[in-house]
Coordinates of C-alpha atoms in Angstrom, one line a residue:
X612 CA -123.7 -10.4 -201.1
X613 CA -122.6 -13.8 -202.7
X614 CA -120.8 -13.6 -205.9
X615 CA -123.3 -11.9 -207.6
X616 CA -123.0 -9.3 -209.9
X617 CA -121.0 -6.1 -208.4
X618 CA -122.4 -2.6 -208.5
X619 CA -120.0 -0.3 -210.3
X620 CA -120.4 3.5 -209.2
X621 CA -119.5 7.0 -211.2
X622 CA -119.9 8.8 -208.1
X623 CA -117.4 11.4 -208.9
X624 CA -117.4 15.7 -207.0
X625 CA -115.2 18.1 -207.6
X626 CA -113.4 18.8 -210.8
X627 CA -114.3 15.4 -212.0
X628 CA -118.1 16.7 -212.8
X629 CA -116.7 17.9 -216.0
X630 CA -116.0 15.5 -219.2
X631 CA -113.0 13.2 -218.5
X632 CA -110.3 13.7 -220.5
X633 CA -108.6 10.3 -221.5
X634 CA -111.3 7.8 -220.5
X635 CA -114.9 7.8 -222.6
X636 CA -116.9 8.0 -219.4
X637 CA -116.2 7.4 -215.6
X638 CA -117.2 3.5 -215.6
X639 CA -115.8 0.0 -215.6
X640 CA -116.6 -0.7 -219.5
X641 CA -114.4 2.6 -220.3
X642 CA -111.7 1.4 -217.9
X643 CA -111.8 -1.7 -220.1
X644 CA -112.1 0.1 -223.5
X645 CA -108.4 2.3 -222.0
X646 CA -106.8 -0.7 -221.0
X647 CA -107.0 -2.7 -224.3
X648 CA -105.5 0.7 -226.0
X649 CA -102.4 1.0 -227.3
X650 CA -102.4 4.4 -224.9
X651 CA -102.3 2.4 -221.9
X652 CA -99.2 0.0 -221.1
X653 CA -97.9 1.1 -217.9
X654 CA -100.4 -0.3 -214.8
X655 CA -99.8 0.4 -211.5
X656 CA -101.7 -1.0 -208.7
X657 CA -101.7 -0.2 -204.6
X658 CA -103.6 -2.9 -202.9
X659 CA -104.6 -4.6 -199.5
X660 CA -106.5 -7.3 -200.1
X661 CA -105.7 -10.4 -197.7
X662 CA -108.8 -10.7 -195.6
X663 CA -111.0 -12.3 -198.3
X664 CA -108.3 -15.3 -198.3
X665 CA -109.0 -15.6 -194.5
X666 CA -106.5 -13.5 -193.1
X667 CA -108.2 -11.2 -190.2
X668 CA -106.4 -7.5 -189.8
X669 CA -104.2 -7.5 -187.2
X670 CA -103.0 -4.4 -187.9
X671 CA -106.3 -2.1 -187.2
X672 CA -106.6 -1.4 -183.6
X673 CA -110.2 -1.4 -183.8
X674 CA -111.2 -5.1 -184.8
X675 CA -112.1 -8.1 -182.3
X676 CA -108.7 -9.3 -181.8
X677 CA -108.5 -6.7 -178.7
X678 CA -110.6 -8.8 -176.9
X679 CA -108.0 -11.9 -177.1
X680 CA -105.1 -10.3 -176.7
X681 CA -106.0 -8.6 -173.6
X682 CA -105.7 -12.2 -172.0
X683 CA -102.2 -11.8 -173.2
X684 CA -101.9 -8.4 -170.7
X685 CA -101.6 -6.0 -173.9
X686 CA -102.8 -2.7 -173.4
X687 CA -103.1 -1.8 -176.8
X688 CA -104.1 -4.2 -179.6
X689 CA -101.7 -2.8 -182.3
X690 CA -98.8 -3.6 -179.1
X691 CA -98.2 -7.4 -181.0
X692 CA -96.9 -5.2 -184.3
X693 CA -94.3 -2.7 -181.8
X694 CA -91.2 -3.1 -182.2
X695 CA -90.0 -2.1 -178.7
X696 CA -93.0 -4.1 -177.1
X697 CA -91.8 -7.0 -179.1
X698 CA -88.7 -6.4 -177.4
X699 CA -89.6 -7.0 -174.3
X700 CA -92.0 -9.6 -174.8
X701 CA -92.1 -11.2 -178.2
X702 CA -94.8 -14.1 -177.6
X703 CA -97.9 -12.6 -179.0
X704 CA -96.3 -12.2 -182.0
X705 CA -94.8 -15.4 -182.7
X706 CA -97.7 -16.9 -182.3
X707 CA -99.9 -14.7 -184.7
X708 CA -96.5 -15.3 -187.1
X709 CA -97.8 -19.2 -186.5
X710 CA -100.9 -19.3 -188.1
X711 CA -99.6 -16.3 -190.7
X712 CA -96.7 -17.8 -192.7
X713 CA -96.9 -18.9 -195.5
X714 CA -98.7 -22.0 -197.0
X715 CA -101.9 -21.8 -195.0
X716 CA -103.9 -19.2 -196.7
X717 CA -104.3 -19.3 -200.7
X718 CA -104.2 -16.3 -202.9
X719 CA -107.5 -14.7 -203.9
X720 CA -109.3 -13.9 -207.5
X721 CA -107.6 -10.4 -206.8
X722 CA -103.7 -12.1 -206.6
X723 CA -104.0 -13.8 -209.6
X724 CA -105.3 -10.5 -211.9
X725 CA -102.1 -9.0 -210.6
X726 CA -99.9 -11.5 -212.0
X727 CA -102.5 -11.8 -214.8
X728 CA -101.7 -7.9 -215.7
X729 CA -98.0 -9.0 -215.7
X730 CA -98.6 -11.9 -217.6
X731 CA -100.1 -9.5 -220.2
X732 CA -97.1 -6.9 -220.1
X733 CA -99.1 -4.2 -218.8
X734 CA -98.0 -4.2 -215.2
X735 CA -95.9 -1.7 -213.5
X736 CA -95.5 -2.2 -209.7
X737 CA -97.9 -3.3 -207.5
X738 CA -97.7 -1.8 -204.3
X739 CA -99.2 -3.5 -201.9
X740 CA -99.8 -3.3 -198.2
X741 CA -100.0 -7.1 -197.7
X742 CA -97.3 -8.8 -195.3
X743 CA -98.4 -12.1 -196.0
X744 CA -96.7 -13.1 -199.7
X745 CA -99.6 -13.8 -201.5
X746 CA -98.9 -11.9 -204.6
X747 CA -96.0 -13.6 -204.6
X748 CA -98.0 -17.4 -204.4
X749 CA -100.2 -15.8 -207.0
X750 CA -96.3 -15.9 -209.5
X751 CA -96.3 -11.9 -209.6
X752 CA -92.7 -11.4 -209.9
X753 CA -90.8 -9.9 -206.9
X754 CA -89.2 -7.3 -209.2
X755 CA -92.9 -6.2 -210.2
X756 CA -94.0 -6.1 -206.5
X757 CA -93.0 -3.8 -203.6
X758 CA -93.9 -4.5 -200.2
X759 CA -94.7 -1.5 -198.5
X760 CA -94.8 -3.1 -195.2
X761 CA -92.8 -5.8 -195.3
X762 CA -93.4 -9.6 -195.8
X763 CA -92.7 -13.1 -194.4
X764 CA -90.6 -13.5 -197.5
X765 CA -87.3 -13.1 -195.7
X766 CA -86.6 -12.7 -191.8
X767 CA -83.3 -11.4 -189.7
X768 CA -81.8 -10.5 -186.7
X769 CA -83.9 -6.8 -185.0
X770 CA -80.7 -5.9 -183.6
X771 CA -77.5 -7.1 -186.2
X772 CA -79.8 -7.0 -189.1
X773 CA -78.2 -10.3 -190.0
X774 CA -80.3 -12.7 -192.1
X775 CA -81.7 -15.9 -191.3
X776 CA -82.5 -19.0 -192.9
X777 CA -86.0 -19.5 -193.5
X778 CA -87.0 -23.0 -193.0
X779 CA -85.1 -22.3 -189.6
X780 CA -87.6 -20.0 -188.7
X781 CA -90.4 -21.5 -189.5
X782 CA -89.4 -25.1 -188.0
X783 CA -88.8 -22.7 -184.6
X784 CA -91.9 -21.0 -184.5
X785 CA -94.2 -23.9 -185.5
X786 CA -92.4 -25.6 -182.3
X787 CA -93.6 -22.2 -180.3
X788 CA -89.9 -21.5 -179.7
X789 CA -88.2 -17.9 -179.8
X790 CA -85.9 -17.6 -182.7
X791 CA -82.7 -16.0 -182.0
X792 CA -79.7 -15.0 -184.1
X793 CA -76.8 -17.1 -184.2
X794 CA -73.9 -14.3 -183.9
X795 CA -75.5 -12.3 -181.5
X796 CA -78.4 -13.6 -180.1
X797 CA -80.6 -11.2 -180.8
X798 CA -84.4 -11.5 -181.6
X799 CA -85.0 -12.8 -185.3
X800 CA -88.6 -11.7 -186.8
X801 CA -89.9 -12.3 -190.3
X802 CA -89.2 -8.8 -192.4
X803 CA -92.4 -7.0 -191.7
X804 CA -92.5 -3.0 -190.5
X805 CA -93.4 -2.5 -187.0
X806 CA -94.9 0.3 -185.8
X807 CA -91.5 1.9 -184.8
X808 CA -89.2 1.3 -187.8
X809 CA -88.8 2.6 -191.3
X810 CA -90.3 2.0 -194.1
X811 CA -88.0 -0.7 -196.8
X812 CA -86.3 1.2 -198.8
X813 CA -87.5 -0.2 -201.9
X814 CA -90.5 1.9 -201.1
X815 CA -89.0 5.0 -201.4
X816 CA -87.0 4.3 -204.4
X817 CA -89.8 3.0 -206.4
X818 CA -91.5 6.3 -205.8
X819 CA -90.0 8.2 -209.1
X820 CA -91.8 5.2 -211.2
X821 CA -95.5 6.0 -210.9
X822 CA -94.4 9.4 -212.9
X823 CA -94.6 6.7 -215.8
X824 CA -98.1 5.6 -215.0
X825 CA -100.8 5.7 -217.7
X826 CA -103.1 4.0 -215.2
X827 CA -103.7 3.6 -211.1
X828 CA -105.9 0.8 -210.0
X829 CA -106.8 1.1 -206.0
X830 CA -107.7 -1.9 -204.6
X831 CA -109.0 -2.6 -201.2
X832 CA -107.3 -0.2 -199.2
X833 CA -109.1 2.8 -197.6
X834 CA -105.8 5.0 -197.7
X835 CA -106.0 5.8 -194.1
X836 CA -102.2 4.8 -193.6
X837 CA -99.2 7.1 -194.6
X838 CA -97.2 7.4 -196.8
X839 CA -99.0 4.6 -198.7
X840 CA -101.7 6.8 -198.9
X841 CA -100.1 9.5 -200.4
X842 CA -99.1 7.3 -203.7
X843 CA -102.4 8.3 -205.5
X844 CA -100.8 11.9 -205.8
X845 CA -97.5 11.3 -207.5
X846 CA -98.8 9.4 -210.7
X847 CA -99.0 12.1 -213.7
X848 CA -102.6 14.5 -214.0
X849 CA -103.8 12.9 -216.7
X850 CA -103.3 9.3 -215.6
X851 CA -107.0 8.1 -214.9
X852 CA -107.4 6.7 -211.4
X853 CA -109.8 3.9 -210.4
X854 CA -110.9 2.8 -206.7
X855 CA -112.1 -0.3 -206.3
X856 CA -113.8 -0.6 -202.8
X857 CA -117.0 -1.0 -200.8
X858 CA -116.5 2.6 -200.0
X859 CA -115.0 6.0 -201.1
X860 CA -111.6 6.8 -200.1
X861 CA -108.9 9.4 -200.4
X862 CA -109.2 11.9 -202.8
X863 CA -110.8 9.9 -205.3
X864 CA -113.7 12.3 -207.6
X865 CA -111.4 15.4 -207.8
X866 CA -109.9 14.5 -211.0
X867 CA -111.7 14.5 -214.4
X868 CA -110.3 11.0 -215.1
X869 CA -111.2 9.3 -211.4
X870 CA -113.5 6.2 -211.6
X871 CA -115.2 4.9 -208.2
X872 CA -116.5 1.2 -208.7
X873 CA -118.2 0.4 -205.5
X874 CA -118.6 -3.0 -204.6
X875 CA -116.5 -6.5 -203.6
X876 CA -113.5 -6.7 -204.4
X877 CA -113.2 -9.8 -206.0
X878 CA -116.4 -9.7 -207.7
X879 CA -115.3 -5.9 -209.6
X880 CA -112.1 -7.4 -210.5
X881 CA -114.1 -10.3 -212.2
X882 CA -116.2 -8.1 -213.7
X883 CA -113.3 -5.9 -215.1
X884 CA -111.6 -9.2 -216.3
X885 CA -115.2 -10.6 -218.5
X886 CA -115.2 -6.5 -220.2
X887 CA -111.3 -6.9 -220.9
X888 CA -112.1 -10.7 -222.5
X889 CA -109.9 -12.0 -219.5
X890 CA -112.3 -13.9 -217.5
X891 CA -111.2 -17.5 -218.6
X892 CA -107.6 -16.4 -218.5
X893 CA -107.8 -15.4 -214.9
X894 CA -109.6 -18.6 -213.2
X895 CA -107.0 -20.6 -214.9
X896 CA -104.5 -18.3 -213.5
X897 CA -106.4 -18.6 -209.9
X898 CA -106.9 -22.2 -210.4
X899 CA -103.1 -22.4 -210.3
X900 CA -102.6 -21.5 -206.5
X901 CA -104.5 -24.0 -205.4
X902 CA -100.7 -25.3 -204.9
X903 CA -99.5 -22.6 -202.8
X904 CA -101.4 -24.4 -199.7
X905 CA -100.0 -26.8 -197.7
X906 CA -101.1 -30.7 -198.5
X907 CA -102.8 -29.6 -201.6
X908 CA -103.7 -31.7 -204.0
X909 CA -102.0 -32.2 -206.7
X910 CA -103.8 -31.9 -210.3
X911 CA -104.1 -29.8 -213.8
X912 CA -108.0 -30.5 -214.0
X913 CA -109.2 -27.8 -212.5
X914 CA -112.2 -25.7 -212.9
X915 CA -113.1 -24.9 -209.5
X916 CA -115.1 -21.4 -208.9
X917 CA -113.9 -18.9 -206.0
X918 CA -115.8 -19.8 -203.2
X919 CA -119.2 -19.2 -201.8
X920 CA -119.7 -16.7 -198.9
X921 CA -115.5 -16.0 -198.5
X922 CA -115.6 -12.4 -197.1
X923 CA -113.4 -10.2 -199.0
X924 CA -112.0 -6.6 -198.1
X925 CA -114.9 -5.0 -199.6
X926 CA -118.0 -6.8 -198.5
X927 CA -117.5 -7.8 -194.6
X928 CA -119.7 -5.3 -191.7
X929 CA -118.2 -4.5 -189.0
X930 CA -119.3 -6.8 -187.0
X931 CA -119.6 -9.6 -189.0
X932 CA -115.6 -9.2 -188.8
X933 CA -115.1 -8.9 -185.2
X934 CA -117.4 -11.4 -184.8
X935 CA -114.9 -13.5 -187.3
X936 CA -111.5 -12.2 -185.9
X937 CA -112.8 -13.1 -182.3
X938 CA -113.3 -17.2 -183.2
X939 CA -110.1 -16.9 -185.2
X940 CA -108.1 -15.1 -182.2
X941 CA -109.5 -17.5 -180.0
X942 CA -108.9 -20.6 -181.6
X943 CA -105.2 -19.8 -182.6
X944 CA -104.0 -18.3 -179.7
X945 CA -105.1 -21.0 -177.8
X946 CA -103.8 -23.7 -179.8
X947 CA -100.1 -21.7 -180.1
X948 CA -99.7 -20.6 -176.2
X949 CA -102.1 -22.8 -174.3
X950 CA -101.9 -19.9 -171.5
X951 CA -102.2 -21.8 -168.4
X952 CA -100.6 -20.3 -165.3
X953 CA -97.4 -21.9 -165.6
X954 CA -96.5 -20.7 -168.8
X955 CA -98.1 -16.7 -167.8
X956 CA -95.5 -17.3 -165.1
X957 CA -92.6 -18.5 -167.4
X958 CA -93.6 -15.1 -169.9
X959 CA -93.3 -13.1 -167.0
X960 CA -89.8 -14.1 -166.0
X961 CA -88.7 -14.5 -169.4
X962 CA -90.2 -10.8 -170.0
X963 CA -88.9 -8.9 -166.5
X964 CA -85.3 -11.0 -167.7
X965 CA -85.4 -9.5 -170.9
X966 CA -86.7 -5.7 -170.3
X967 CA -83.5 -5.6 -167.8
X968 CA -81.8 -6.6 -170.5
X969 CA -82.8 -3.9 -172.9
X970 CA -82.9 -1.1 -169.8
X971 CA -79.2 0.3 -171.2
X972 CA -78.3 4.3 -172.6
X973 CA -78.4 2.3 -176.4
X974 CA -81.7 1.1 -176.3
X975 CA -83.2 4.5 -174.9
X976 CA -81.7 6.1 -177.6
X977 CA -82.9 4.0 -180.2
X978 CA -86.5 4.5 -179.1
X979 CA -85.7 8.2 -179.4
X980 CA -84.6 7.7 -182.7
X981 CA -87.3 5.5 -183.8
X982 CA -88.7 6.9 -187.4
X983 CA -91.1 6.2 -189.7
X984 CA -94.0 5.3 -187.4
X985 CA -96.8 3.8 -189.7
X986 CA -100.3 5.8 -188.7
X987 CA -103.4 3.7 -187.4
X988 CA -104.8 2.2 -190.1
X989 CA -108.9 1.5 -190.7
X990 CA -110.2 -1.8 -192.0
X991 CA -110.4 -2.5 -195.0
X992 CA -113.6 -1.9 -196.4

């Protein structure tokens, strides 16, 4: 599957057998027709959609990355996103963080119809599961956007909550050094939710808003993690909801006004865009973050097309992924650590140093009191 045409699906059980009640028919040329109407000016979006701009899922426990970072003596995959595992050894994370920040990966077709739904005034909050910032390369506006997990866009201290200056950060862990906060020397990490801590609470205050939705676009996401998931319940009965996946997911079919377009990703959203009469409007808008990379090139005259044969969330097997997320694991882990026994030893002290550290009645308390635990989460399909 290239970037040839997608194949939309109706597939719809339930309740949703009978006639829809806002939407002509269960299809992507009715979800057009609906969002040119003057009945639908309030879009909101929940997407995860950062492995078709080369971005593997570190957060699943179940892709190829377990096979690297068992060299880094991690007994669970998903240990480089814990928060008290980071703790005690932080290295496997800074050097994911390394070849994650910022500036190395470039927003996809599906980035720029976000912004291109704000540029129209029709979006509401996007609520995405991306820690990477690429809606924000894309120019959606942070006040549109809500980060449901966190982001590299800002970074403090895990125990003083202080903040921390950015290009600090970055300059630190590009040397492979451990950032630390200046008043109390705690461990600094970017902004993004560990398995262990709460969710931000822009999250939860942003709820209330999708009672004002008059549409829910699903993108990428197979709603396995919660409360994320649970967003597709709280927008109004009659607002139609439409997944956009290689597979079905949630509850999506039990409502009259549910539409299921199976297929890539990228290549529905481009579909939906040439039936809204958006198409040239979004790969100008694309064309744009070419500058988000680093050492782009600079120019206006551009008319590139997305790229041939980049996987997106909804078109990648299995093992076509693991096979991908092994070569990238092995690649960048080896380039950031260079594990050779001197520096397993140096871990190790640093490691036993700082577990004795953390060994006090304060920190067992705050693992008790750890909340918010994000659920294992599937790939994206």
């Amino acid at each position: 599957m290239g970037n040839e045409e997608s194949t939309s699906s109706d597939v719809c059980h339930g309740s949703s057998q009978q006639q829809p009640r806002i939407l002509k028919a269960r299809d992507l040329p009715s979800v057009a027709k609906y969002m040119k109407s003057d009945d639908c000016r309030n879009v909101f979006l929940m997407v995860r959609v950062s492995t078709s701009a080369g971005i593997p899922d570190f957060r699943s426990p179940d892709t190829g990355e377990a096979a690297n970072l068992a060299r880094l003596q991690l007994d669970r995959p998903e240990d480089v996103f814990d928060i008290r595992f980071f703790r005690s050894n932080p290295h496997p994370f800074y050097a994911l963080a390394k070849e994650l920040y910022p500036g190395r990966h470039r927003p996809t077709i599906t980035h720029s119809f976000v912004r291109l739904l704000e540029t129209k005034g029709l979006l509401g909050t996007c609520f995405t599961q991306n820690i990477d910032t690429l809606e924000r390369q894309a120019g959606v506006s942070a006040v549109k956007l809500v980060e449901a997990h966190g982001s590299f866009a800002s970074q403090s201290c895990i125990d003083c909550k202080a903040p921390f200056d950015a290009n600090e950060i970055r300059k630190l862990i590009q040397d492979d050094k451990i950032p630390r906060c200046g008043r109390c020397k705690g461990l600094v990490k970017p902004d993004i939710v560990f398995f262990g801590e709460a969710l931000p609470p822009v999250f939860h205050k942003k709820l209330a808003n999708l009672a004002e939705a008059d549409l829910l676009i699903v993108i990428g996401t197979s709603l396995q993690v919660q409360p994320f998931a649970s967003l597709t319940y709280l927008v109004p009965g009659s607002c139609p909801r439409v997944l956009i996946n290689l597979e079905e997911a949630g509850d999506f079919g039990t409502r009259r006004d549910d539409v299921i377009l199976l297929g890539k990703c990228d290549s529905v959203i481009k579909d939906l865009a040439k039936e809204l009469g958006w198409y040239k409007e979004l790969k100008a808008a694309w064309a744009k973050t070419r500058t988000s990379l680093e050492n782009a090139p600079s120019t206006d005259e551009e008319s590139e097309e997305e790229p041939e044969g980049q996987a997106s969330d909804a078109e990648e097997t299995a093992e076509e992924r693991l096979k991908r997320e092994i070569a990238w694991l092995t690649e960048s882990v080896d380039a950031t650590l260079r594990i050779t026994d001197d520096l397993k030893e140096r871990v190790q002290k640093e490691t036993k140093e700082e577990v004795v550290g953390t060994l006090s009645p304060s920190s067992s308390a705050e693992k008790a009191e750890d909340e918010g635990n994000l659920e294992k989460d599937e790939p994206d399909s």
